[in-house]
Amino acid sequence: NAGVMQNPRHLVRRRGQEARLRCSPMKGHSHVYWYRQLPEEGLKFMVYLQKENIIDESGMPKERFSAEFPKEGPSILRIQQVVRGDSAAYFCASSPQASGSSLTSEQYFGPGTRLTVT
Amino acid sequence: GENVEQHPSTLSVQEGDSAVIKCTYSDSASNYFPWYKQELGKGPQLIIDIRSNVGEKKDQRIAVTLNKTAKHFSLHITETQPEDSAVYFCAASLGGGGFKTIFGAGTRLFVKA
């Protein structure tokens, strides 16, 4: 059973370009979460999605950032007009059960995409 | 909102000794407390978790304790080995209608051989 997959593992973009980060959850998981990690810091929640729905995007900047999890295919985190401050590691996690229930499910993380903005 | 504080930020122990990492959380509604280990260049890996209806959980050399009254939880690693060297993150999650998993800032553990 393959784990959470993310690609690309490394992405270099010039300021003003767009970055697209992809995440394929574990088989059987229908809930995806995106986190950002700056060097030497913890993970900051960005967005939680279920298939075709954004459940909680309170941690995602209102401008330039968007996320989707279509019925078919991977979840995509898109950053438009990147700036140097967007340089970070972006991690995706997945879980098999809704996190709004009283029994919160474990999240399994992918290897991350390291975005460098030059 | 929820806030998770983690201490210490760096911990150095001799191989074979125990290591203890402590976290506090602010929201009494939090009901799920996972711990993750992150090695250099990799994603966080879930190593143990505890839910609010138990006070302690153990898995071989790793144990976690939870004090709901004081709103703090701790990770205990016994008989540490060099391969335990990594960054460890605690987290707290809210259940019941809203999703949030808030992570601590991490503890860098060095196990000296």
Coordinates of N, CA and C in Angstrom, one line a residue:
Chain A
N1 N 0.9 -1.2 0.0 CA 0.0 0.0 0.0 C 0.9 1.2 0.0
A2 N 0.9 1.9 -1.1 CA 1.7 3.1 -1.2 C 1.3 4.2 -0.2
G3 N 2.3 4.9 0.2 CA 1.9 6.0 1.2 C 1.5 7.3 0.4
V4 N 1.5 8.4 1.1 CA 1.1 9.6 0.5 C 2.2 10.0 -0.5
M5 N 1.8 10.4 -1.7 CA 2.8 10.8 -2.7 C 2.7 12.3 -3.0
Q6 N 3.9 12.9 -3.1 CA 3.9 14.3 -3.5 C 4.9 14.5 -4.6
N7 N 4.5 15.4 -5.5 CA 5.5 15.8 -6.6 C 5.2 17.2 -7.1
P8 N 6.2 17.8 -7.5 CA 7.6 17.4 -7.5 C 8.2 17.4 -6.1
R9 N 9.3 16.8 -5.8 CA 10.0 16.8 -4.5 C 10.7 18.2 -4.3
H10 N 11.2 18.7 -5.4 CA 11.8 20.0 -5.4 C 11.3 20.8 -6.6
L11 N 11.1 22.1 -6.3 CA 10.5 23.0 -7.3 C 11.2 24.4 -7.2
V12 N 11.8 24.8 -8.2 CA 12.4 26.1 -8.2 C 11.6 27.0 -9.2
R13 N 11.2 28.2 -8.7 CA 10.4 29.2 -9.5 C 11.0 30.5 -9.3
R14 N 10.9 31.3 -10.3 CA 11.3 32.7 -10.2 C 10.2 33.5 -9.7
R15 N 10.5 34.6 -9.1 CA 9.4 35.5 -8.6 C 8.4 35.9 -9.7
G16 N 7.1 35.8 -9.3 CA 6.1 36.1 -10.3 C 5.6 34.9 -11.1
Q17 N 6.3 33.8 -11.0 CA 5.8 32.5 -11.7 C 4.7 31.8 -10.8
E18 N 4.2 30.8 -11.4 CA 3.2 30.0 -10.6 C 3.8 28.7 -10.2
A19 N 3.4 28.2 -9.0 CA 3.9 26.9 -8.5 C 2.7 26.0 -8.3
R20 N 2.8 24.8 -8.8 CA 1.7 23.8 -8.6 C 2.3 22.6 -7.9
L21 N 1.7 22.3 -6.8 CA 2.2 21.2 -6.0 C 1.1 20.1 -6.0
R22 N 1.5 18.9 -6.2 CA 0.5 17.8 -6.3 C 0.6 16.8 -5.1
C23 N -0.5 16.3 -4.7 CA -0.5 15.3 -3.6 C -1.5 14.2 -3.9
S24 N -1.1 13.0 -3.9 CA -1.9 11.8 -4.1 C -2.1 11.2 -2.7
P25 N -3.3 11.1 -2.1 CA -3.4 10.5 -0.8 C -3.2 9.0 -0.8
M26 N -3.1 8.5 0.4 CA -3.0 7.0 0.5 C -4.3 6.4 -0.1
K27 N -4.2 5.2 -0.6 CA -5.4 4.5 -1.1 C -6.4 4.4 0.0
G28 N -7.6 4.7 -0.4 CA -8.7 4.6 0.5 C -9.0 5.9 1.4
H29 N -8.0 6.8 1.3 CA -8.2 8.1 2.0 C -8.8 9.1 1.1
S30 N -9.8 9.8 1.7 CA -10.5 10.8 1.0 C -10.4 12.2 1.6
H31 N -9.5 12.4 2.5 CA -9.3 13.6 3.2 C -7.9 14.1 3.1
V32 N -7.7 15.3 2.7 CA -6.3 15.8 2.4 C -6.1 17.1 3.2
Y33 N -4.9 17.2 3.7 CA -4.5 18.4 4.4 C -3.2 19.0 3.9
W34 N -3.1 20.3 3.8 CA -1.8 20.9 3.4 C -1.2 21.7 4.5
Y35 N 0.1 21.6 4.7 CA 0.8 22.3 5.7 C 2.1 23.0 5.1
R36 N 2.5 24.0 5.7 CA 3.7 24.7 5.3 C 4.7 24.7 6.4
Q37 N 6.0 24.4 6.1 CA 7.0 24.4 7.1 C 8.2 25.2 6.7
L38 N 8.4 26.2 7.4 CA 9.6 27.1 7.2 C 10.8 26.4 7.9
P39 N 12.0 26.7 7.4 CA 13.2 26.0 8.1 C 13.2 26.3 9.6
E40 N 13.5 25.2 10.3 CA 13.7 25.2 11.7 C 12.4 25.6 12.5
E41 N 11.2 25.4 11.8 CA 10.0 25.7 12.4 C 9.0 24.5 12.3
G42 N 7.9 24.6 13.0 CA 6.9 23.6 13.0 C 6.0 23.7 11.7
L43 N 5.0 22.8 11.7 CA 4.1 22.8 10.5 C 2.9 23.7 10.8
K44 N 2.6 24.5 9.8 CA 1.5 25.4 9.9 C 0.4 24.9 9.0
F45 N -0.8 24.7 9.6 CA -2.0 24.2 8.8 C -2.3 25.3 7.8
M46 N -2.7 24.8 6.6 CA -3.1 25.7 5.5 C -4.6 25.4 5.2
V47 N -4.9 24.2 4.8 CA -6.2 23.9 4.2 C -6.5 22.4 4.4
Y48 N -7.8 22.1 4.5 CA -8.3 20.8 4.7 C -9.4 20.6 3.6
L49 N -9.2 19.5 2.8 CA -10.1 19.2 1.7 C -10.6 17.8 1.8
Q50 N -11.9 17.7 1.4 CA -12.4 16.3 1.0 C -12.6 16.4 -0.5
K51 N -13.0 15.2 -1.0 CA -13.2 15.2 -2.5 C -14.2 16.3 -2.9
E52 N -13.7 17.1 -3.8 CA -14.4 18.2 -4.4 C -14.9 19.3 -3.5
N53 N -14.5 19.3 -2.2 CA -14.9 20.3 -1.3 C -13.7 20.8 -0.4
I54 N -13.7 22.1 -0.2 CA -12.8 22.7 0.8 C -13.5 22.8 2.1
I55 N -13.0 22.2 3.1 CA -13.7 22.1 4.4 C -13.2 23.3 5.3
D56 N -11.9 23.5 5.3 CA -11.3 24.5 6.2 C -10.1 25.1 5.5
E57 N -10.2 26.4 5.1 CA -9.0 27.0 4.5 C -8.5 28.2 5.3
S58 N -8.8 28.1 6.6 CA -8.5 29.3 7.5 C -7.0 29.6 7.6
G59 N -6.1 28.6 7.3 CA -4.7 28.8 7.4 C -4.1 29.2 6.1
M60 N -4.8 29.3 5.1 CA -4.3 29.6 3.7 C -4.4 31.1 3.4
P61 N -3.4 31.8 3.0 CA -3.5 33.2 2.6 C -4.6 33.4 1.6
K62 N -5.3 34.5 1.7 CA -6.5 34.8 0.9 C -6.1 35.0 -0.6
E63 N -4.9 35.6 -0.7 CA -4.5 36.0 -2.1 C -3.4 35.0 -2.6
R64 N -3.4 34.7 -3.8 CA -2.4 34.0 -4.5 C -2.4 32.5 -4.3
F65 N -3.0 32.0 -3.2 CA -3.0 30.6 -2.8 C -4.4 30.0 -3.1
S66 N -4.4 28.8 -3.7 CA -5.7 28.1 -3.8 C -5.4 26.6 -3.8
A67 N -6.4 25.8 -3.5 CA -6.3 24.4 -3.4 C -7.5 23.7 -3.9
E68 N -7.3 22.5 -4.4 CA -8.5 21.8 -4.9 C -8.2 20.3 -4.8
F69 N -9.2 19.5 -4.7 CA -9.1 18.1 -4.6 C -10.3 17.5 -5.5
P70 N -10.0 17.4 -6.8 CA -11.1 17.0 -7.7 C -11.5 15.5 -7.5
K71 N -12.6 15.2 -8.1 CA -13.2 13.9 -8.0 C -12.2 12.8 -8.5
E72 N -11.5 13.2 -9.6 CA -10.4 12.3 -10.1 C -9.1 13.0 -10.0
G73 N -8.1 12.3 -9.7 CA -6.7 12.9 -9.7 C -6.3 13.4 -8.3
P74 N -5.1 14.0 -8.3 CA -4.5 14.4 -7.0 C -5.0 15.7 -6.6
S75 N -4.7 16.0 -5.3 CA -5.0 17.4 -4.8 C -3.9 18.3 -5.3
I76 N -4.3 19.5 -5.6 CA -3.3 20.5 -6.1 C -3.3 21.7 -5.2
L77 N -2.1 22.1 -4.8 CA -2.0 23.4 -4.1 C -1.3 24.3 -5.1
R78 N -1.9 25.5 -5.4 CA -1.4 26.4 -6.4 C -1.1 27.7 -5.8
I79 N 0.1 28.2 -6.1 CA 0.6 29.5 -5.6 C 0.9 30.3 -6.8
Q80 N 0.1 31.4 -7.0 CA 0.3 32.3 -8.1 C 1.3 33.4 -7.7
Q81 N 2.0 33.9 -8.7 CA 2.9 35.1 -8.6 C 3.7 34.9 -7.3
V82 N 4.5 33.8 -7.3 CA 5.3 33.5 -6.1 C 6.2 34.6 -5.7
V83 N 6.5 34.7 -4.4 CA 7.4 35.7 -3.9 C 8.4 34.9 -3.0
R84 N 9.6 35.5 -2.7 CA 10.6 34.8 -2.0 C 10.1 34.2 -0.7
G85 N 9.2 34.9 0.0 CA 8.6 34.5 1.2 C 7.8 33.2 1.1
D86 N 7.5 32.8 -0.1 CA 6.8 31.5 -0.3 C 7.7 30.3 -0.2
S87 N 9.0 30.5 -0.2 CA 10.0 29.5 -0.1 C 9.8 28.7 1.2
A88 N 9.6 27.4 1.1 CA 9.3 26.6 2.2 C 9.1 25.2 1.8
A89 N 8.9 24.3 2.7 CA 8.5 22.9 2.4 C 7.0 22.8 2.6
Y90 N 6.4 22.2 1.6 CA 4.9 22.1 1.7 C 4.6 20.6 1.8
F91 N 3.9 20.3 2.9 CA 3.6 18.9 3.2 C 2.1 18.6 3.0
C92 N 1.8 17.5 2.5 CA 0.4 17.0 2.3 C 0.3 15.8 3.3
A93 N -0.9 15.7 3.9 CA -1.2 14.6 4.7 C -2.6 14.1 4.3
S94 N -2.9 12.8 4.6 CA -4.2 12.3 4.3 C -4.7 11.4 5.4
S95 N -6.0 11.3 5.5 CA -6.6 10.5 6.5 C -7.9 9.8 5.9
P96 N -8.3 8.7 6.5 CA -9.4 8.0 6.0 C -10.8 8.4 6.5
Q97 N -10.8 9.2 7.5 CA -12.0 9.5 8.2 C -12.2 11.0 8.4
A98 N -13.4 11.4 8.5 CA -13.7 12.9 8.7 C -13.1 13.3 10.0
S99 N -12.4 14.4 10.0 CA -11.8 15.0 11.2 C -12.8 15.8 12.1
G100 N -14.0 15.9 11.6 CA -15.0 16.6 12.4 C -15.7 15.7 13.4
S101 N -15.4 14.4 13.3 CA -16.1 13.5 14.2 C -15.4 13.4 15.6
S102 N -16.0 12.8 16.5 CA -15.5 12.8 17.9 C -14.2 11.9 17.9
L103 N -14.0 11.0 16.9 CA -12.8 10.2 16.9 C -12.0 10.7 15.7
T104 N -11.0 11.6 16.1 CA -10.2 12.2 15.1 C -9.2 11.2 14.5
S105 N -9.1 11.2 13.2 CA -8.3 10.2 12.5 C -6.8 10.7 12.4
E106 N -6.0 9.7 12.4 CA -4.5 9.9 12.2 C -4.3 10.5 10.8
Q107 N -3.3 11.3 10.7 CA -2.9 11.9 9.4 C -1.5 11.3 9.1
Y108 N -1.4 10.9 7.8 CA -0.2 10.3 7.3 C 0.4 11.3 6.3
F109 N 1.7 11.7 6.5 CA 2.3 12.7 5.7 C 3.1 12.2 4.5
G110 N 3.1 13.0 3.5 CA 3.9 12.7 2.3 C 5.3 13.3 2.6
P111 N 6.3 13.1 1.6 CA 7.7 13.5 1.8 C 7.9 15.0 1.6
G112 N 6.8 15.7 1.1 CA 7.0 17.1 1.0 C 7.5 17.6 -0.4
T113 N 7.1 18.8 -0.7 CA 7.7 19.5 -1.9 C 8.5 20.7 -1.3
R114 N 9.7 20.8 -1.7 CA 10.5 22.0 -1.3 C 10.5 23.0 -2.4
L115 N 9.9 24.1 -2.1 CA 9.8 25.2 -3.1 C 10.8 26.3 -2.8
T116 N 11.6 26.6 -3.8 CA 12.5 27.7 -3.7 C 12.2 28.7 -4.7
V117 N 12.0 29.9 -4.2 CA 11.7 31.1 -5.1 C 13.0 31.9 -5.3
T118 N 13.4 32.1 -6.5 CA 14.6 32.9 -6.7 C 14.3 34.3 -7.2
Chain B
G1 N -7.7 30.9 19.4 CA -7.6 29.6 18.9 C -6.6 28.8 19.7
E2 N -6.5 27.5 19.2 CA -5.6 26.6 19.9 C -4.1 27.1 19.7
N3 N -3.4 26.9 20.8 CA -1.9 27.1 20.8 C -1.2 26.0 21.5
V4 N -0.2 25.5 20.9 CA 0.6 24.4 21.4 C 2.0 24.8 21.6
E5 N 2.5 24.7 22.9 CA 3.9 25.1 23.2 C 4.6 23.8 23.5
Q6 N 5.9 23.7 23.0 CA 6.7 22.5 23.1 C 8.0 22.9 23.7
H7 N 8.5 22.1 24.6 CA 9.8 22.3 25.3 C 10.5 20.9 25.5
P8 N 11.8 20.9 25.5 CA 12.7 22.0 25.1 C 12.8 22.1 23.5
S9 N 13.4 23.1 23.0 CA 13.6 23.2 21.6 C 14.7 22.3 21.1
T10 N 15.7 22.0 22.0 CA 16.8 21.1 21.7 C 17.1 20.3 22.9
L11 N 17.4 19.0 22.6 CA 17.6 18.1 23.7 C 18.7 17.1 23.3
S12 N 19.8 17.0 24.1 CA 20.9 16.2 23.8 C 21.0 15.2 25.0
V13 N 21.0 13.9 24.6 CA 21.2 12.8 25.6 C 22.2 11.8 25.2
Q14 N 22.7 11.1 26.2 CA 23.6 10.0 25.9 C 22.8 8.7 25.5
E15 N 23.4 8.0 24.6 CA 22.8 6.7 24.2 C 22.4 5.9 25.5
G16 N 21.2 5.4 25.5 CA 20.8 4.6 26.6 C 20.0 5.4 27.7
D17 N 20.2 6.7 27.7 CA 19.4 7.5 28.6 C 18.0 7.7 28.1
S18 N 17.2 8.3 29.0 CA 15.8 8.6 28.6 C 15.7 10.1 28.1
A19 N 14.7 10.3 27.2 CA 14.4 11.7 26.7 C 13.0 12.0 27.0
V20 N 12.7 13.2 27.5 CA 11.3 13.6 27.7 C 11.1 14.9 27.0
I21 N 10.0 15.0 26.3 CA 9.6 16.2 25.6 C 8.2 16.6 26.1
K22 N 8.0 17.9 26.4 CA 6.7 18.3 27.0 C 6.0 19.3 26.2
C23 N 4.7 19.2 26.1 CA 3.8 20.1 25.4 C 2.6 20.5 26.2
T24 N 2.2 21.7 26.0 CA 1.0 22.2 26.6 C 0.1 22.7 25.5
Y25 N -1.2 22.7 25.8 CA -2.2 23.2 24.8 C -3.1 24.1 25.5
S26 N -3.8 24.9 24.7 CA -4.6 25.9 25.4 C -6.1 25.6 25.3
D27 N -6.6 24.9 24.3 CA -8.0 24.6 24.1 C -8.4 23.3 24.8
S28 N -9.3 23.4 25.8 CA -9.7 22.2 26.5 C -10.6 21.3 25.7
A29 N -11.0 21.8 24.5 CA -11.8 20.9 23.6 C -11.0 20.0 22.8
S30 N -9.7 20.2 22.8 CA -8.8 19.3 22.0 C -8.9 17.8 22.6
N31 N -9.0 16.9 21.7 CA -9.2 15.5 22.1 C -8.3 14.5 21.5
Y32 N -7.3 14.9 20.7 CA -6.5 14.0 20.0 C -5.1 14.6 20.0
F33 N -4.1 13.8 20.4 CA -2.7 14.4 20.6 C -1.7 13.4 19.9
P34 N -1.3 13.7 18.7 CA -0.3 12.8 18.0 C 1.1 13.4 18.2
W35 N 2.0 12.5 18.1 CA 3.4 12.8 18.1 C 4.1 12.4 16.8
Y36 N 4.9 13.2 16.2 CA 5.5 12.9 14.9 C 7.0 13.0 15.0
K37 N 7.7 12.2 14.3 CA 9.2 12.2 14.2 C 9.5 12.6 12.8
Q38 N 10.4 13.6 12.6 CA 10.8 14.1 11.3 C 12.3 14.0 11.2
E39 N 12.7 13.2 10.2 CA 14.1 13.1 9.9 C 14.4 14.1 8.8
L40 N 15.7 14.4 8.7 CA 16.1 15.4 7.7 C 15.7 15.1 6.3
G41 N 15.0 16.0 5.7 CA 14.6 15.9 4.3 C 13.4 15.0 4.1
K42 N 12.7 14.6 5.2 CA 11.6 13.7 5.0 C 10.3 14.3 5.7
G43 N 9.2 13.7 5.4 CA 8.0 14.2 6.0 C 7.8 13.6 7.4
P44 N 7.0 14.3 8.2 CA 6.7 13.8 9.6 C 6.1 12.4 9.6
Q45 N 6.5 11.6 10.5 CA 6.0 10.2 10.6 C 5.3 10.1 12.0
L46 N 4.1 9.6 12.0 CA 3.4 9.4 13.2 C 4.0 8.3 14.0
I47 N 4.4 8.6 15.2 CA 5.0 7.5 16.0 C 4.1 7.0 17.2
I48 N 3.3 7.9 17.7 CA 2.4 7.5 18.8 C 1.3 8.6 18.9
D49 N 0.2 8.2 19.4 CA -0.9 9.2 19.6 C -1.7 8.8 20.9
I50 N -2.4 9.8 21.4 CA -3.2 9.5 22.6 C -4.5 10.3 22.4
R51 N -5.6 9.7 22.9 CA -6.9 10.4 22.8 C -7.2 10.8 24.2
S52 N -8.2 11.7 24.3 CA -8.4 12.4 25.6 C -9.1 11.5 26.6
N53 N -9.5 10.3 26.2 CA -10.2 9.4 27.2 C -9.2 8.5 27.9
V54 N -7.9 8.6 27.6 CA -6.9 7.8 28.3 C -5.8 8.8 28.9
G55 N -5.1 8.3 29.9 CA -4.0 9.1 30.5 C -2.6 8.7 30.1
E56 N -2.5 7.5 29.5 CA -1.1 7.0 29.2 C -1.2 5.9 28.1
K57 N -0.2 5.9 27.3 CA -0.2 4.9 26.2 C 1.3 4.6 26.0
K58 N 1.6 3.3 25.8 CA 3.0 2.9 25.6 C 3.1 2.0 24.4
D59 N 4.2 2.2 23.7 CA 4.5 1.3 22.5 C 6.0 1.1 22.5
Q60 N 6.4 0.0 23.1 CA 7.9 -0.4 23.2 C 8.6 0.7 24.0
R61 N 9.6 1.3 23.3 CA 10.4 2.3 24.1 C 9.7 3.7 24.2
I62 N 8.6 3.8 23.6 CA 7.9 5.2 23.5 C 6.7 5.2 24.3
A63 N 6.5 6.2 25.1 CA 5.2 6.3 25.9 C 4.8 7.8 25.8
V64 N 3.5 8.0 25.9 CA 2.9 9.3 26.0 C 2.0 9.4 27.2
T65 N 2.0 10.5 27.9 CA 1.1 10.7 29.0 C 0.3 12.0 28.8
L66 N -0.9 12.0 29.2 CA -1.8 13.2 29.1 C -2.4 13.6 30.4
N67 N -2.3 14.8 30.7 CA -2.9 15.4 31.9 C -3.9 16.4 31.4
K68 N -5.2 16.0 31.3 CA -6.2 16.9 30.8 C -6.5 18.1 31.7
T69 N -6.4 17.9 33.0 CA -6.6 19.0 33.9 C -5.6 20.2 33.7
A70 N -4.4 19.7 33.6 CA -3.3 20.7 33.4 C -3.1 21.1 31.9
K71 N -3.7 20.4 31.0 CA -3.6 20.6 29.6 C -2.2 20.4 29.1
H72 N -1.5 19.4 29.6 CA -0.2 19.1 29.0 C 0.0 17.6 28.8
F73 N 0.8 17.3 27.8 CA 1.1 15.9 27.5 C 2.6 15.8 27.2
S74 N 3.1 14.6 27.4 CA 4.6 14.4 27.3 C 4.9 13.2 26.5
L75 N 6.1 13.2 25.8 CA 6.6 12.0 25.1 C 7.8 11.6 25.9
H76 N 7.9 10.3 26.1 CA 9.0 9.7 26.9 C 9.6 8.6 26.0
I77 N 10.9 8.7 25.7 CA 11.7 7.7 25.0 C 12.7 7.1 25.9
T78 N 12.6 5.8 26.1 CA 13.6 5.2 27.0 C 14.6 4.5 26.2
E79 N 15.8 4.2 26.8 CA 16.9 3.5 26.2 C 17.2 4.1 24.8
T80 N 17.4 5.4 24.7 CA 17.6 6.0 23.4 C 18.7 5.4 22.6
Q81 N 18.5 5.5 21.3 CA 19.5 5.0 20.4 C 19.9 6.1 19.4
P82 N 21.0 6.1 18.8 CA 21.4 7.1 17.8 C 20.3 7.3 16.7
E83 N 19.7 6.3 16.3 CA 18.6 6.4 15.3 C 17.4 7.2 15.8
D84 N 17.3 7.4 17.1 CA 16.2 8.2 17.6 C 16.4 9.7 17.3
S85 N 17.7 10.1 16.9 CA 18.0 11.5 16.6 C 17.1 12.0 15.5
A86 N 16.4 13.1 15.7 CA 15.4 13.6 14.8 C 14.8 14.8 15.4
V87 N 13.8 15.4 14.7 CA 13.0 16.5 15.2 C 11.6 15.8 15.6
Y88 N 11.2 16.1 16.8 CA 9.9 15.5 17.2 C 8.9 16.7 17.4
F89 N 7.7 16.4 16.9 CA 6.6 17.4 17.0 C 5.4 16.9 17.7
C90 N 4.9 17.6 18.7 CA 3.6 17.3 19.3 C 2.5 18.1 18.5
A91 N 1.3 17.6 18.7 CA 0.2 18.3 18.0 C -1.1 18.1 18.8
A92 N -2.0 19.0 18.7 CA -3.3 18.9 19.3 C -4.4 19.1 18.3
S93 N -5.4 18.3 18.4 CA -6.5 18.4 17.4 C -7.8 18.6 18.1
L94 N -8.6 19.4 17.4 CA -10.0 19.6 17.9 C -10.9 18.7 17.2
G95 N -11.9 18.1 17.9 CA -12.9 17.2 17.3 C -14.2 17.9 17.4
G96 N -15.2 17.3 16.9 CA -16.6 17.7 17.1 C -17.0 18.9 16.3
G97 N -16.8 18.8 15.0 CA -17.5 19.9 14.2 C -16.5 20.8 13.5
G98 N -15.2 20.8 13.9 CA -14.3 21.7 13.3 C -12.9 21.1 13.2
F99 N -12.2 21.3 12.1 CA -10.9 20.7 12.0 C -9.8 21.6 12.3
K100 N -8.9 21.3 13.1 CA -7.7 22.0 13.3 C -6.7 21.0 13.9
T101 N -5.5 20.9 13.3 CA -4.4 20.2 14.0 C -3.3 21.3 14.2
I102 N -3.0 21.6 15.4 CA -2.0 22.6 15.6 C -0.7 21.9 16.2
F103 N 0.4 22.3 15.6 CA 1.7 21.6 15.9 C 2.5 22.5 16.8
G104 N 3.3 21.9 17.7 CA 4.3 22.6 18.4 C 5.4 22.9 17.5
A105 N 6.4 23.7 18.0 CA 7.5 24.2 17.2 C 8.6 23.1 17.0
G106 N 8.5 22.0 17.7 CA 9.5 21.0 17.5 C 10.6 20.9 18.5
T107 N 11.1 19.7 18.7 CA 12.3 19.5 19.6 C 13.3 18.7 18.8
R108 N 14.5 19.3 18.7 CA 15.6 18.6 18.0 C 16.3 17.7 19.0
L109 N 16.2 16.4 18.8 CA 16.8 15.4 19.8 C 18.1 14.9 19.2
F110 N 19.1 15.0 19.9 CA 20.4 14.4 19.6 C 20.7 13.3 20.6
V111 N 21.0 12.1 20.0 CA 21.4 11.0 20.9 C 22.9 10.7 20.6
K112 N 23.7 10.9 21.6 CA 25.2 10.7 21.4 C 25.6 9.3 21.7
A113 N 26.3 8.7 20.8 CA 26.7 7.4 20.9 C 27.9 7.3 21.9

